[in-house]
């Protein structure tokens, strides 16, 4: 008899598999890395021949929760931060993606899969900064 799997585990596993599949397909079919900051950044300095796929990719990110609702309700999101913290955090993440020449999707998902040493170092830096931030905010300021 097979043990029952936790539904949250199954959803996380399926979501991770879909992200990996989408990133692999994007690379194989378009020859491009599915790094969100780079795709969005390309719209800020538009090249006419690249506008279509960039807009389609970002629209897909925005529309996908609507497609998800066709199969299951969206999970409840609980954020333990105020609006100001979220805005400052978002700006810092944006700044970090510029300094790190990419984001967690570009480096963490695509770069590590391609065995890029630069992406491995960038992902390690993202993770260590995240761990340190959580430690400081939850244990030193609490």
PDB file of C-alpha atoms in Angstrom:
ATOM      1  CA  UNK A   1       0.000   0.000   0.000  1.00  0.00           C
ATOM      2  CA  UNK A   2       1.364   3.395  -1.022  1.00  0.00           C
ATOM      3  CA  UNK A   3       1.401   6.113   1.656  1.00  0.00           C
ATOM      4  CA  UNK A   4      -0.714   9.184   0.934  1.00  0.00           C
ATOM      5  CA  UNK A   5       1.201  12.269  -0.070  1.00  0.00           C
ATOM      6  CA  UNK A   6       0.718  15.657   1.517  1.00  0.00           C
ATOM      7  CA  UNK A   7      -1.262  17.811  -0.984  1.00  0.00           C
ATOM      8  CA  UNK A   8       1.039  20.791  -0.357  1.00  0.00           C
ATOM      9  CA  UNK A   9       4.040  18.621  -1.198  1.00  0.00           C
ATOM     10  CA  UNK A  10       2.389  17.426  -4.411  1.00  0.00           C
ATOM     11  CA  UNK A  11       1.513  20.993  -5.458  1.00  0.00           C
ATOM     12  CA  UNK A  12       5.053  22.200  -4.714  1.00  0.00           C
ATOM     13  CA  UNK A  13       6.546  19.289  -6.632  1.00  0.00           C
ATOM     14  CA  UNK A  14       4.238  19.874  -9.598  1.00  0.00           C
ATOM     15  CA  UNK A  15       4.957  23.599  -9.556  1.00  0.00           C
ATOM     16  CA  UNK A  16       8.698  23.030  -9.493  1.00  0.00           C
ATOM     17  CA  UNK A  17       8.457  20.510 -12.313  1.00  0.00           C
ATOM     18  CA  UNK A  18       6.415  22.952 -14.408  1.00  0.00           C
ATOM     19  CA  UNK A  19       8.927  25.749 -13.800  1.00  0.00           C
ATOM     20  CA  UNK A  20      11.785  23.471 -14.826  1.00  0.00           C
ATOM     21  CA  UNK A  21       9.916  22.216 -17.897  1.00  0.00           C
ATOM     22  CA  UNK A  22       8.998  25.762 -18.958  1.00  0.00           C
ATOM     23  CA  UNK A  23      12.585  26.988 -18.512  1.00  0.00           C
ATOM     24  CA  UNK A  24      13.955  24.044 -20.497  1.00  0.00           C
ATOM     25  CA  UNK A  25      11.404  24.516 -23.288  1.00  0.00           C
ATOM     26  CA  UNK A  26      12.120  28.254 -23.435  1.00  0.00           C
ATOM     27  CA  UNK A  27      15.844  27.566 -23.816  1.00  0.00           C
ATOM     28  CA  UNK A  28      15.382  24.769 -26.350  1.00  0.00           C
ATOM     29  CA  UNK A  29      12.762  26.534 -28.473  1.00  0.00           C
ATOM     30  CA  UNK A  30      14.015  30.134 -28.247  1.00  0.00           C
ATOM     31  CA  UNK A  31      17.657  29.794 -27.265  1.00  0.00           C
ATOM     32  CA  UNK A  32      17.058  32.200 -24.388  1.00  0.00           C
ATOM     33  CA  UNK A  33      17.279  32.037 -20.614  1.00  0.00           C
ATOM     34  CA  UNK A  34      13.984  32.436 -18.744  1.00  0.00           C
ATOM     35  CA  UNK A  35      15.314  35.081 -16.379  1.00  0.00           C
ATOM     36  CA  UNK A  36      12.449  37.361 -15.425  1.00  0.00           C
ATOM     37  CA  UNK A  37      14.563  40.420 -14.605  1.00  0.00           C
ATOM     38  CA  UNK A  38      16.314  40.211 -17.971  1.00  0.00           C
ATOM     39  CA  UNK A  39      13.059  39.739 -19.847  1.00  0.00           C
ATOM     40  CA  UNK A  40      11.426  42.666 -18.052  1.00  0.00           C
ATOM     41  CA  UNK A  41      14.585  44.781 -18.326  1.00  0.00           C
ATOM     42  CA  UNK A  42      14.557  44.223 -22.078  1.00  0.00           C
ATOM     43  CA  UNK A  43      11.214  46.032 -22.234  1.00  0.00           C
ATOM     44  CA  UNK A  44      12.782  49.081 -20.614  1.00  0.00           C
ATOM     45  CA  UNK A  45      15.267  49.303 -23.508  1.00  0.00           C
ATOM     46  CA  UNK A  46      13.043  47.906 -26.243  1.00  0.00           C
ATOM     47  CA  UNK A  47      14.353  46.268 -29.370  1.00  0.00           C
ATOM     48  CA  UNK A  48      11.484  46.021 -31.843  1.00  0.00           C
ATOM     49  CA  UNK A  49      12.203  42.430 -32.876  1.00  0.00           C
ATOM     50  CA  UNK A  50      12.138  41.267 -29.233  1.00  0.00           C
ATOM     51  CA  UNK A  51       9.019  43.051 -27.972  1.00  0.00           C
ATOM     52  CA  UNK A  52       6.530  40.321 -28.923  1.00  0.00           C
ATOM     53  CA  UNK A  53       8.065  37.392 -27.081  1.00  0.00           C
ATOM     54  CA  UNK A  54       8.942  39.491 -24.034  1.00  0.00           C
ATOM     55  CA  UNK A  55       5.370  40.800 -23.702  1.00  0.00           C
ATOM     56  CA  UNK A  56       3.928  37.306 -24.308  1.00  0.00           C
ATOM     57  CA  UNK A  57       6.184  35.821 -21.618  1.00  0.00           C
ATOM     58  CA  UNK A  58       5.220  38.444 -19.026  1.00  0.00           C
ATOM     59  CA  UNK A  59       1.514  38.195 -19.926  1.00  0.00           C
ATOM     60  CA  UNK A  60       1.797  34.451 -19.364  1.00  0.00           C
ATOM     61  CA  UNK A  61       3.113  35.127 -15.858  1.00  0.00           C
ATOM     62  CA  UNK A  62       0.185  37.427 -15.131  1.00  0.00           C
ATOM     63  CA  UNK A  63      -2.479  35.187 -16.690  1.00  0.00           C
ATOM     64  CA  UNK A  64      -1.317  31.898 -15.164  1.00  0.00           C
ATOM     65  CA  UNK A  65      -3.026  32.436 -11.772  1.00  0.00           C
ATOM     66  CA  UNK A  66      -6.303  32.923 -13.668  1.00  0.00           C
ATOM     67  CA  UNK A  67      -5.758  29.593 -15.420  1.00  0.00           C
ATOM     68  CA  UNK A  68      -4.914  27.955 -12.075  1.00  0.00           C
ATOM     69  CA  UNK A  69      -8.304  29.025 -10.680  1.00  0.00           C
ATOM     70  CA  UNK A  70      -9.972  26.841 -13.323  1.00  0.00           C
ATOM     71  CA  UNK A  71      -8.630  23.771 -11.511  1.00  0.00           C
ATOM     72  CA  UNK A  72      -8.361  24.799  -7.862  1.00  0.00           C
ATOM     73  CA  UNK A  73      -8.830  27.827  -5.641  1.00  0.00           C
ATOM     74  CA  UNK A  74      -5.847  30.085  -5.217  1.00  0.00           C
ATOM     75  CA  UNK A  75      -4.034  29.439  -1.932  1.00  0.00           C
ATOM     76  CA  UNK A  76      -4.457  31.933   0.872  1.00  0.00           C
ATOM     77  CA  UNK A  77      -1.485  34.254   1.128  1.00  0.00           C
ATOM     78  CA  UNK A  78      -0.474  35.640   4.503  1.00  0.00           C
ATOM     79  CA  UNK A  79       2.243  38.283   4.490  1.00  0.00           C
ATOM     80  CA  UNK A  80       3.746  39.359   7.809  1.00  0.00           C
ATOM     81  CA  UNK A  81       5.052  42.689   6.551  1.00  0.00           C
ATOM     82  CA  UNK A  82       3.667  46.151   6.030  1.00  0.00           C
ATOM     83  CA  UNK A  83       3.337  47.861   2.683  1.00  0.00           C
ATOM     84  CA  UNK A  84       6.441  49.980   3.254  1.00  0.00           C
ATOM     85  CA  UNK A  85       8.533  46.870   3.985  1.00  0.00           C
ATOM     86  CA  UNK A  86       7.238  45.184   0.843  1.00  0.00           C
ATOM     87  CA  UNK A  87       8.006  48.231  -1.302  1.00  0.00           C
ATOM     88  CA  UNK A  88      11.522  48.619   0.123  1.00  0.00           C
ATOM     89  CA  UNK A  89      12.112  44.864  -0.206  1.00  0.00           C
ATOM     90  CA  UNK A  90      10.937  44.885  -3.833  1.00  0.00           C
ATOM     91  CA  UNK A  91      13.216  47.796  -4.682  1.00  0.00           C
ATOM     92  CA  UNK A  92      16.171  46.061  -3.005  1.00  0.00           C
ATOM     93  CA  UNK A  93      15.471  42.865  -4.941  1.00  0.00           C
ATOM     94  CA  UNK A  94      15.355  44.883  -8.177  1.00  0.00           C
ATOM     95  CA  UNK A  95      18.650  46.555  -7.282  1.00  0.00           C
ATOM     96  CA  UNK A  96      20.166  43.180  -6.430  1.00  0.00           C
ATOM     97  CA  UNK A  97      19.159  41.697  -9.773  1.00  0.00           C
ATOM     98  CA  UNK A  98      20.951  44.552 -11.541  1.00  0.00           C
ATOM     99  CA  UNK A  99      24.128  44.103  -9.483  1.00  0.00           C
ATOM    100  CA  UNK A 100      23.942  40.311  -9.777  1.00  0.00           C
ATOM    101  CA  UNK A 101      23.261  40.430 -13.537  1.00  0.00           C
ATOM    102  CA  UNK A 102      20.117  38.358 -13.093  1.00  0.00           C
ATOM    103  CA  UNK A 103      17.537  37.033 -10.709  1.00  0.00           C
ATOM    104  CA  UNK A 104      16.781  33.744  -9.003  1.00  0.00           C
ATOM    105  CA  UNK A 105      14.944  32.418 -12.051  1.00  0.00           C
ATOM    106  CA  UNK A 106      17.805  33.214 -14.421  1.00  0.00           C
ATOM    107  CA  UNK A 107      20.639  32.156 -12.142  1.00  0.00           C
ATOM    108  CA  UNK A 108      18.943  29.689  -9.787  1.00  0.00           C
ATOM    109  CA  UNK A 109      16.771  27.754 -12.209  1.00  0.00           C
ATOM    110  CA  UNK A 110      18.448  28.187 -15.580  1.00  0.00           C
ATOM    111  CA  UNK A 111      22.061  28.981 -14.707  1.00  0.00           C
ATOM    112  CA  UNK A 112      22.581  26.146 -12.239  1.00  0.00           C
ATOM    113  CA  UNK A 113      20.953  23.721 -14.681  1.00  0.00           C
ATOM    114  CA  UNK A 114      23.572  24.808 -17.243  1.00  0.00           C
ATOM    115  CA  UNK A 115      26.330  24.325 -14.622  1.00  0.00           C
ATOM    116  CA  UNK A 116      27.305  28.000 -14.743  1.00  0.00           C
ATOM    117  CA  UNK A 117      29.838  28.808 -11.992  1.00  0.00           C
ATOM    118  CA  UNK A 118      28.717  32.448 -12.028  1.00  0.00           C
ATOM    119  CA  UNK A 119      25.092  31.402 -11.494  1.00  0.00           C
ATOM    120  CA  UNK A 120      26.073  29.030  -8.695  1.00  0.00           C
ATOM    121  CA  UNK A 121      27.919  31.878  -6.944  1.00  0.00           C
ATOM    122  CA  UNK A 122      25.037  34.319  -7.531  1.00  0.00           C
ATOM    123  CA  UNK A 123      22.456  31.832  -6.212  1.00  0.00           C
ATOM    124  CA  UNK A 124      24.584  31.109  -3.146  1.00  0.00           C
ATOM    125  CA  UNK A 125      24.816  34.873  -2.535  1.00  0.00           C
ATOM    126  CA  UNK A 126      21.007  35.275  -2.933  1.00  0.00           C
ATOM    127  CA  UNK A 127      20.341  32.469  -0.493  1.00  0.00           C
ATOM    128  CA  UNK A 128      22.921  33.580   2.084  1.00  0.00           C
ATOM    129  CA  UNK A 129      21.600  37.156   1.959  1.00  0.00           C
ATOM    130  CA  UNK A 130      18.055  35.824   2.441  1.00  0.00           C
ATOM    131  CA  UNK A 131      19.084  33.634   5.391  1.00  0.00           C
ATOM    132  CA  UNK A 132      20.973  36.522   7.006  1.00  0.00           C
ATOM    133  CA  UNK A 133      18.049  38.927   6.490  1.00  0.00           C
ATOM    134  CA  UNK A 134      15.547  36.540   8.054  1.00  0.00           C
ATOM    135  CA  UNK A 135      17.886  35.855  10.976  1.00  0.00           C
ATOM    136  CA  UNK A 136      18.490  39.544  11.649  1.00  0.00           C
ATOM    137  CA  UNK A 137      14.827  40.570  11.307  1.00  0.00           C
ATOM    138  CA  UNK A 138      13.386  37.674  13.317  1.00  0.00           C
ATOM    139  CA  UNK A 139      16.026  37.176  15.986  1.00  0.00           C
ATOM    140  CA  UNK A 140      17.927  40.404  16.479  1.00  0.00           C
ATOM    141  CA  UNK A 141      15.132  42.965  15.964  1.00  0.00           C
ATOM    142  CA  UNK A 142      12.407  40.930  17.620  1.00  0.00           C
TER     143      UNK A 142
END
